Amino acid sequence: DVAEVKIGGINMPGFFISNIMGITVPDNEYQSRCIKQEIVNDKYIIQRNTLNKYLDDKLFFENEEVVVILEGVILNKVELCQKYEDDNFSSTVLKMRKENKTAFFNDFRGSFSGAVLDKEKDEWLIFTDHIGRSLYWFQSDMGFIVASEINYISSSMQNLGLRRDMEKIAFEYMFVYGCMIDKRTQIKNVYRVMPGHCLTIADGKIEVHLYHRMSNKPNTAITEEEAIETFERLFLRSMKRIIDKDKEYGYKTIFDLSGGLDSRAICFTAKKLNVKDALTFSFGQSGSTDQTIAQGIANYLGYTNIFYSIDNASHLYDIDQIIRMNGGSCYYAGNGAYKRWIELLDTNEIGLSVNGVFGDIYEGAHLLNKTNDGYLPIRVNERKKCLSRLLDINLDESCTDGFENIELFISYTRDMLGNMNTALTKQNAIEVMSPFGDIDFLSFFYSLSREMRIEGRIGIKWQKKKNPDSMRFIYATTGLRPDASQLQISLHSLPFRVKKKLMSYIGRNVKNKQDMNPFDYWYATNSDFREFFNNYWRDNSVYAKQAPEIYASAEKLFSKGNMLEKIISISALSIMKQYIDQQ
């Protein structure tokens, strides 16, 4: 027998299943906002420690036949109950499972993960949503652990006396892409359940199954007008579900707002849906283009904008805590401001935090250029859409297995495993949703031809027709109206491009404090931050020295890279410090 151990550390709300008796779900980062529950079972540890919000969406119960766990927010819960003519969500889910035992959760819309134990078969079915809400698993001779976040597994391994060895390939992905890009994590033999996948566990054997993956095979029959109308219908439905969900619970939705195109589409659509007194949140350098545009949009819509200034870069001091809060899944600086923000927020009244992740897909954000390279085979070592090209690393190409082409690979890795992971910090205190991440909206977008999507700028045309007033505010990336022509954009950006070329020629970088996150400007001008950052490297680089190749890569990024590459290097040190056992 294994003595009971308590898992310590910083943890995110979720659930925990294991057949290693004696371990238990730990406290979370903000435990006062959470509730702990357990289903007593003589073969398994079945526990959850979840946010005390949206509890009617979350299921945690058993009957004679099954144990059911559902974590997250199900936006179409009411619709499903109506379809199955049952006011009770628990019994609705049981009816859904009876109809489709292997993938009933494919009908859920929202952000979710969960598990079902078939008691008669003694078989677990464990799943994550279409875009990959965090879920991890580990198996050894002692048994298995499945958990909503990697910290539960990491701490369990420590307390059980199991070594946490480094997964070298995962760190190489981190150095180049800024995040983990396949099922591998920083800890060897600890794996992530990938988007659209589920697990079955029976007779001590874990099997991984795919239940959903998008395709970008084009439907050439659809017209531009039909595409715009379908965009509008699907986006309105996605936004209405979000807004109605918070009305159901009496919460106030809060919308991220910046100078980009995605957040304004969200806010103008909210106004169209009669959201009159909304809260919007923006952060950045004071006086940055993103701040002024966000404030202008909020004023125009009559919304209250909360601006969080990051002028002194203080949010970048919380390195180890942010890495723990995102499980080391991506570089730490991507959501540092949100960590400070949620500590100031009264979450009793706040519901969903709505962001624009996936919102830049219609600009060709997943492609290197405007050619048809999106349909070409994937060669990950070509470094498409990576964050660093400084290292000469031959990356493991197996991360591309199962993807049709490079555009879909980048969509899953850059957005689902990269950008969506920034939500993990916020999910320590609130739930996060992106209407662009609605799987029906995404799937429809990718069904359109490249010519219509990218060259035809169908996303801009959609917004111009359906939210024409959103075009009056400039786009932070170009400094022009969103519907500006490519020629106008090229001419407007010419002076900056010439300056950048000249500065590059004389060996200097252009440090622009007008950016939303002016990392290089802070490092160059803030001596306190620069000293702290350099001291972190000096004091923690020892954790990487047990792996000479990893240390060499981290050192090169830190000493020769730009500020984002330095941040990636520092993030890797923090991951090794907190998740990898020293030899």
XYZ file of C-alpha atoms in Angstrom, residues 13-553:
541
model
C -9.040 23.860 -11.133
C -10.121 20.566 -12.639
C -10.446 16.840 -11.980
C -8.136 13.982 -11.077
C -8.470 10.216 -11.690
C -6.010 7.494 -10.720
C -5.839 3.838 -9.822
C -2.867 4.554 -7.542
C -4.612 4.610 -4.213
C -3.701 7.138 -1.538
C -2.998 10.206 -3.667
C -5.442 13.078 -3.680
C -6.310 16.265 -5.537
C -4.406 19.285 -4.157
C -5.342 22.846 -3.370
C -5.535 25.243 -6.289
C -3.874 28.612 -6.777
C -7.038 30.428 -5.646
C -8.577 27.737 -3.437
C -11.079 30.091 -1.819
C -12.818 30.293 -5.201
C -13.016 26.487 -5.570
C -14.829 23.475 -4.169
C -13.426 19.983 -3.582
C -15.482 16.823 -4.058
C -14.801 13.079 -4.181
C -16.637 10.016 -5.447
C -15.714 7.143 -3.164
C -14.549 4.084 -5.098
C -12.460 1.116 -3.965
C -10.499 0.912 -7.242
C -9.972 4.548 -8.244
C -9.285 7.986 -6.849
C -12.043 10.153 -8.389
C -11.874 13.772 -7.297
C -12.368 17.283 -8.507
C -11.305 20.681 -7.253
C -13.235 23.047 -9.464
C -14.084 26.738 -9.641
C -17.251 27.516 -7.729
C -18.906 28.761 -10.932
C -21.076 27.276 -13.680
C -21.818 24.332 -11.408
C -24.982 23.363 -13.304
C -22.807 22.837 -16.402
C -20.265 20.743 -14.506
C -21.233 17.190 -13.658
C -19.800 14.995 -10.913
C -22.031 12.072 -10.056
C -22.466 8.321 -10.170
C -25.296 5.822 -10.438
C -25.341 2.028 -10.583
C -23.978 2.017 -14.142
C -21.584 4.935 -14.523
C -19.463 7.649 -12.990
C -19.726 10.929 -14.918
C -17.378 13.931 -14.713
C -17.783 17.054 -16.842
C -15.567 20.094 -16.336
C -15.885 23.511 -17.981
C -18.762 25.386 -19.607
C -21.259 23.836 -22.038
C -22.640 26.719 -24.078
C -25.380 24.662 -25.740
C -26.576 22.942 -22.576
C -30.116 24.379 -22.835
C -30.352 23.381 -26.506
C -29.296 19.811 -25.711
C -31.826 19.542 -22.893
C -34.540 20.725 -25.273
C -33.449 18.250 -27.943
C -33.629 15.325 -25.514
C -36.781 16.692 -23.830
C -35.260 16.664 -20.384
C -34.853 19.612 -18.019
C -32.104 17.827 -16.088
C -28.658 18.104 -17.650
C -27.318 14.988 -15.927
C -30.034 12.787 -17.379
C -29.673 14.550 -20.737
C -26.008 13.557 -20.837
C -26.917 9.974 -19.945
C -29.349 9.933 -22.876
C -26.643 11.345 -25.161
C -24.259 8.631 -24.019
C -26.838 5.906 -24.587
C -27.225 7.168 -28.158
C -23.464 7.396 -28.810
C -21.290 5.769 -26.151
C -17.940 6.475 -27.826
C -18.262 10.180 -28.716
C -21.426 11.731 -27.243
C -19.318 14.742 -26.203
C -18.827 15.659 -29.879
C -22.197 17.433 -29.597
C -21.031 19.732 -26.794
C -20.069 23.289 -27.665
C -17.911 25.342 -25.337
C -14.797 24.658 -23.296
C -14.865 21.251 -21.638
C -13.186 18.029 -20.654
C -14.529 15.041 -18.815
C -14.650 11.323 -18.109
C -17.107 8.446 -17.874
C -16.508 5.168 -16.054
C -18.552 2.226 -17.338
C -18.804 0.248 -14.113
C -19.852 -3.033 -15.727
C -16.925 -3.044 -18.167
C -14.595 -1.278 -15.730
C -13.616 0.999 -18.624
C -12.892 4.720 -18.616
C -13.667 7.074 -21.495
C -11.813 10.371 -21.003
C -12.088 13.328 -23.379
C -11.172 16.906 -24.111
C -12.976 19.352 -26.392
C -12.450 20.037 -30.099
C -9.780 22.692 -29.525
C -7.999 21.068 -26.617
C -8.907 22.152 -23.088
C -5.929 20.997 -21.022
C -5.938 17.324 -20.059
C -2.939 15.068 -19.323
C -2.172 11.420 -18.609
C 0.665 9.315 -17.254
C 1.170 5.594 -16.831
C 3.799 3.546 -15.025
C 4.079 0.125 -13.397
C 2.274 1.631 -10.404
C -0.815 2.613 -12.412
C -2.202 5.620 -14.280
C -3.054 9.232 -13.517
C -5.350 11.450 -15.595
C -5.630 15.108 -14.629
C -6.879 18.433 -15.939
C -3.409 19.861 -15.609
C 0.149 18.673 -15.545
C 0.866 19.992 -12.032
C -1.359 17.313 -10.504
C 0.683 14.625 -12.260
C 4.068 16.235 -11.632
C 3.453 16.572 -7.910
C 2.072 13.039 -7.707
C 5.215 11.673 -9.330
C 7.357 13.533 -6.803
C 5.423 12.226 -3.851
C 5.358 8.688 -5.182
C 9.128 8.704 -5.664
C 8.909 8.557 -9.464
C 11.602 10.462 -11.360
C 10.527 13.318 -13.585
C 12.928 12.988 -16.494
C 13.246 15.588 -19.234
C 11.602 15.113 -22.633
C 14.295 16.670 -24.829
C 12.104 16.907 -27.946
C 9.484 18.969 -26.111
C 12.110 21.524 -25.074
C 13.331 21.767 -28.670
C 9.786 22.553 -29.778
C 9.592 25.180 -27.026
C 12.802 26.860 -28.202
C 11.564 27.186 -31.796
C 7.787 27.619 -31.438
C 7.431 28.970 -27.894
C 5.137 26.117 -26.856
C 4.744 22.340 -26.894
C 3.368 21.333 -30.301
C 2.332 17.716 -29.932
C 1.247 15.262 -27.256
C 4.668 15.299 -25.591
C 5.232 17.458 -22.535
C 8.374 18.572 -20.732
C 8.194 15.429 -18.548
C 9.023 12.151 -20.250
C 6.039 9.761 -20.401
C 3.546 12.471 -19.412
C 1.298 13.208 -22.378
C -1.338 15.730 -23.326
C -4.699 14.640 -24.730
C -4.666 16.488 -28.028
C -7.582 18.555 -29.397
C -10.416 16.389 -30.676
C -9.046 13.272 -28.973
C -10.156 10.949 -26.195
C -8.704 8.061 -24.174
C -10.022 4.673 -23.221
C -8.546 2.887 -20.217
C -9.362 -0.792 -19.685
C -7.426 -3.745 -18.260
C -4.497 -1.476 -17.526
C -4.194 -0.404 -21.173
C -4.527 3.202 -22.367
C -5.554 3.815 -25.975
C -5.822 7.191 -27.732
C -8.620 7.867 -30.231
C -9.398 10.726 -32.626
C -13.036 11.848 -32.684
C -12.746 15.167 -34.548
C -10.307 16.954 -36.833
C -10.926 19.854 -39.175
C -10.290 19.716 -42.907
C -9.505 22.572 -45.280
C -10.658 20.803 -48.425
C -12.346 23.695 -50.260
C -16.027 23.870 -51.134
C -15.829 25.751 -54.430
C -19.596 25.837 -54.925
C -20.333 28.428 -52.242
C -20.581 32.081 -53.292
C -19.061 35.034 -51.492
C -22.493 36.299 -50.473
C -23.440 32.880 -49.075
C -20.139 32.740 -47.173
C -20.725 36.135 -45.553
C -24.263 35.208 -44.511
C -23.079 31.894 -43.048
C -20.246 33.643 -41.195
C -22.740 36.023 -39.659
C -25.205 33.295 -38.672
C -22.560 31.072 -37.035
C -20.786 33.929 -35.269
C -24.039 35.390 -33.942
C -24.985 31.961 -32.625
C -21.605 31.499 -30.951
C -21.741 34.961 -29.348
C -25.371 34.560 -28.278
C -24.537 31.288 -26.543
C -21.764 33.020 -24.603
C -23.940 35.955 -23.585
C -26.927 33.742 -22.735
C -24.742 31.488 -20.600
C -23.780 34.379 -18.347
C -27.385 35.574 -18.234
C -28.342 32.074 -17.068
C -26.028 32.423 -14.068
C -26.437 36.155 -13.515
C -22.819 36.899 -14.395
C -21.372 39.803 -16.324
C -19.383 38.870 -19.433
C -16.075 40.662 -19.918
C -14.590 41.146 -23.383
C -10.903 41.476 -24.224
C -10.390 44.538 -26.392
C -7.347 45.684 -28.358
C -6.488 47.347 -31.637
C -6.945 44.101 -33.545
C -9.767 42.960 -35.790
C -10.961 39.988 -33.772
C -11.837 41.838 -30.561
C -13.773 44.576 -32.372
C -15.803 41.940 -34.215
C -16.698 40.474 -30.804
C -17.635 43.823 -29.242
C -19.673 45.109 -32.193
C -21.511 41.789 -32.321
C -22.212 42.018 -28.588
C -23.760 45.430 -29.190
C -25.860 43.930 -31.976
C -27.086 41.339 -29.462
C -28.254 44.155 -27.149
C -25.426 43.919 -24.619
C -25.685 47.496 -23.424
C -23.390 47.926 -20.415
C -20.478 45.617 -21.117
C -17.085 45.490 -19.474
C -14.061 45.413 -21.747
C -10.492 44.787 -20.691
C -7.331 45.940 -22.391
C -3.700 46.093 -21.387
C -0.496 47.445 -22.846
C 1.973 50.272 -22.786
C 0.300 53.563 -21.917
C -0.362 55.563 -25.049
C 0.172 52.547 -27.310
C -1.921 52.253 -30.427
C -3.714 49.277 -28.927
C -4.795 51.332 -25.914
C -6.075 54.306 -27.887
C -7.978 52.151 -30.385
C -9.513 49.984 -27.639
C -10.614 53.020 -25.672
C -12.091 54.601 -28.797
C -14.090 51.477 -29.614
C -15.359 51.148 -26.029
C -16.406 54.796 -25.961
C -18.210 54.449 -29.275
C -20.126 51.374 -28.107
C -20.882 52.849 -24.690
C -18.876 50.141 -22.901
C -16.688 50.510 -19.813
C -13.080 49.762 -20.674
C -10.689 48.711 -17.914
C -7.106 49.430 -18.951
C -4.229 47.709 -17.164
C -0.955 49.557 -17.681
C 2.171 47.426 -18.022
C 4.594 50.322 -18.488
C 6.999 49.142 -15.780
C 7.009 45.504 -16.987
C 6.220 44.365 -13.435
C 4.031 41.525 -14.766
C 7.177 39.949 -16.217
C 8.661 39.381 -12.763
C 6.264 36.505 -11.951
C 8.194 33.936 -13.992
C 7.926 30.795 -11.888
C 4.337 31.375 -10.825
C 3.090 31.969 -14.372
C 4.902 28.859 -15.617
C 3.147 26.858 -12.896
C -0.177 28.460 -13.784
C 0.133 27.503 -17.469
C 1.743 24.173 -16.704
C 4.868 25.051 -18.651
C 2.925 24.568 -21.871
C 4.078 27.854 -23.428
C 6.426 30.771 -22.780
C 5.506 32.695 -19.687
C 5.157 36.301 -20.871
C 2.134 35.720 -23.092
C -0.330 36.144 -20.259
C 1.560 37.831 -17.434
C -0.753 40.823 -17.374
C -3.780 38.569 -16.960
C -2.264 36.950 -13.887
C -1.997 40.383 -12.205
C -5.449 41.338 -13.463
C -7.343 38.328 -12.079
C -5.814 38.982 -8.675
C -7.529 42.377 -8.684
C -10.821 41.123 -10.115
C -13.928 40.347 -8.072
C -14.843 37.130 -9.855
C -18.099 36.654 -7.945
C -19.901 38.765 -10.524
C -17.686 38.171 -13.571
C -18.578 35.342 -15.908
C -16.824 34.414 -19.117
C -13.710 36.216 -20.281
C -14.127 36.420 -24.051
C -11.031 36.630 -26.235
C -10.313 36.649 -29.970
C -8.071 33.602 -30.296
C -8.429 32.179 -33.852
C -9.719 35.587 -34.951
C -6.781 36.309 -37.244
C -7.262 33.201 -39.396
C -9.009 35.124 -42.152
C -5.918 37.262 -42.622
C -3.818 34.234 -43.510
C -2.160 34.198 -40.112
C -1.308 30.515 -40.493
C 0.547 31.005 -43.754
C 3.962 32.408 -44.527
C 2.864 34.110 -47.729
C -0.105 34.454 -50.060
C 0.759 31.467 -52.270
C -0.923 28.104 -52.028
C 1.623 26.807 -49.533
C -1.195 26.098 -47.094
C -1.973 22.930 -48.990
C 1.605 21.695 -49.247
C 2.967 18.785 -47.186
C 4.277 19.699 -43.757
C 7.990 20.062 -43.168
C 8.276 21.385 -39.662
C 11.976 22.165 -40.097
C 11.093 24.843 -42.634
C 10.105 26.810 -39.511
C 6.719 27.989 -40.749
C 5.286 30.534 -38.318
C 7.842 29.771 -35.627
C 8.995 32.322 -33.041
C 12.729 31.731 -33.379
C 15.005 30.756 -36.256
C 18.190 31.291 -34.272
C 18.880 27.645 -33.457
C 20.070 24.972 -35.843
C 17.885 22.204 -34.410
C 16.656 19.272 -36.462
C 13.136 18.998 -35.046
C 11.326 15.681 -34.799
C 8.910 15.644 -37.750
C 6.557 13.133 -36.107
C 4.641 16.070 -34.572
C 3.011 16.514 -37.997
C 1.506 13.013 -38.098
C -2.183 12.994 -38.959
C -2.421 16.517 -40.412
C -3.450 16.998 -44.045
C -1.212 19.970 -44.707
C 0.764 22.788 -43.187
C -2.104 25.239 -42.673
C -4.017 22.833 -40.448
C -0.851 21.856 -38.597
C -0.155 25.511 -37.794
C -3.774 26.117 -36.789
C -3.674 23.289 -34.260
C -0.220 24.097 -32.904
C -0.123 27.900 -33.043
C -3.674 28.513 -31.820
C -4.865 25.428 -29.951
C -1.567 24.447 -28.307
C -0.044 27.931 -28.247
C -2.415 30.870 -28.077
C -5.212 29.019 -26.268
C -2.720 28.001 -23.589
C -2.534 31.615 -22.485
C -6.087 31.027 -21.236
C -4.685 28.632 -18.633
C -3.523 31.537 -16.481
C -7.002 33.067 -16.444
C -8.640 29.688 -15.897
C -7.174 29.633 -12.407
C -9.941 32.102 -11.498
C -12.417 32.503 -14.385
C -13.553 30.622 -17.472
C -12.377 31.701 -20.924
C -14.111 31.469 -24.298
C -13.432 32.501 -27.899
C -16.389 32.743 -30.298
C -13.929 32.275 -33.181
C -12.975 28.961 -31.582
C -16.502 27.603 -31.985
C -15.849 24.426 -33.948
C -18.733 25.036 -36.353
C -17.444 28.511 -37.201
C -13.860 27.262 -37.605
C -14.855 24.299 -39.738
C -16.917 26.479 -42.049
C -14.091 28.957 -42.456
C -11.661 26.223 -43.454
C -14.178 24.827 -45.966
C -13.855 27.963 -48.093
C -11.348 28.212 -50.916
C -7.981 29.865 -50.337
C -8.828 32.458 -52.954
C -11.962 33.513 -51.088
C -10.481 33.261 -47.592
C -7.141 34.950 -48.061
C -6.819 36.724 -51.390
C -10.513 37.677 -51.314
C -10.274 38.868 -47.668
C -13.668 37.380 -46.890
C -13.332 38.133 -43.169
C -12.895 41.850 -43.791
C -15.797 41.841 -46.240
C -17.952 40.067 -43.653
C -17.227 42.695 -41.002
C -17.554 45.578 -43.440
C -21.021 44.400 -44.464
C -22.324 43.295 -41.072
C -20.502 45.715 -38.726
C -19.607 48.656 -40.997
C -18.956 51.030 -38.088
C -16.076 48.816 -36.955
C -14.185 49.914 -40.060
C -13.906 53.509 -38.823
C -11.247 52.532 -36.252
C -7.744 51.892 -37.509
C -6.132 48.483 -37.292
C -3.141 48.507 -34.934
C -1.052 46.223 -37.155
C -1.239 48.476 -40.219
C -2.130 51.899 -38.796
C -4.888 52.126 -41.416
C -8.552 51.212 -41.684
C -9.075 47.441 -41.781
C -10.396 47.624 -45.345
C -7.313 49.443 -46.680
C -5.887 47.958 -49.878
C -2.617 46.060 -49.951
C -1.051 48.936 -51.890
C -2.113 51.443 -49.213
C -0.705 49.185 -46.509
C 2.611 48.776 -48.335
C 3.029 52.516 -48.913
C 2.080 53.346 -45.306
C 4.577 50.868 -43.854
C 7.413 51.810 -46.206
C 9.146 54.340 -43.884
C 9.204 51.866 -40.976
C 10.464 49.055 -43.190
C 13.247 51.285 -44.525
C 14.203 52.328 -40.987
C 14.199 48.726 -39.812
C 16.416 47.707 -42.721
C 18.876 50.502 -42.018
C 19.000 49.748 -38.310
C 19.511 46.072 -39.063
C 22.367 46.989 -41.412
C 24.193 48.849 -38.629
C 23.422 46.112 -36.092
C 20.667 47.792 -34.076
C 17.064 46.770 -33.466
C 14.068 49.063 -33.770
C 12.610 49.301 -30.269
C 9.018 50.462 -30.564
C 7.294 51.383 -27.306
C 3.975 51.706 -29.146
C 3.580 47.929 -29.306
C 1.094 46.209 -26.995
C 3.992 44.238 -25.480
C 7.191 46.201 -26.229
C 9.557 43.587 -24.802
C 12.717 44.937 -26.462
C 11.882 48.509 -25.426
C 11.476 47.489 -21.784
C 14.723 45.536 -21.782
C 16.588 48.454 -23.332
C 15.159 51.241 -21.170
C 14.181 49.687 -17.813
C 17.396 49.008 -15.886
C 15.583 47.394 -12.920
C 13.821 44.909 -15.165
C 16.974 44.231 -17.177
C 18.896 43.513 -13.984
C 16.165 41.219 -12.658
C 15.941 39.360 -15.952
C 19.695 38.862 -16.278
C 19.921 37.765 -12.643
C 17.210 35.166 -13.237
C 19.331 33.644 -15.991
C 22.454 33.728 -13.836
C 20.738 32.126 -10.835
C 18.734 29.473 -12.685
C 20.781 28.428 -15.710
C 22.272 25.682 -13.553
C 19.009 23.737 -13.923
C 19.684 23.286 -17.641
C 23.316 22.217 -17.319
C 22.395 18.578 -16.711
C 21.411 18.489 -20.408
C 24.318 20.075 -22.363
C 22.413 20.385 -25.670
C 19.433 22.039 -24.009
C 21.701 24.358 -22.050
C 23.569 25.365 -25.225
C 20.293 26.210 -26.967
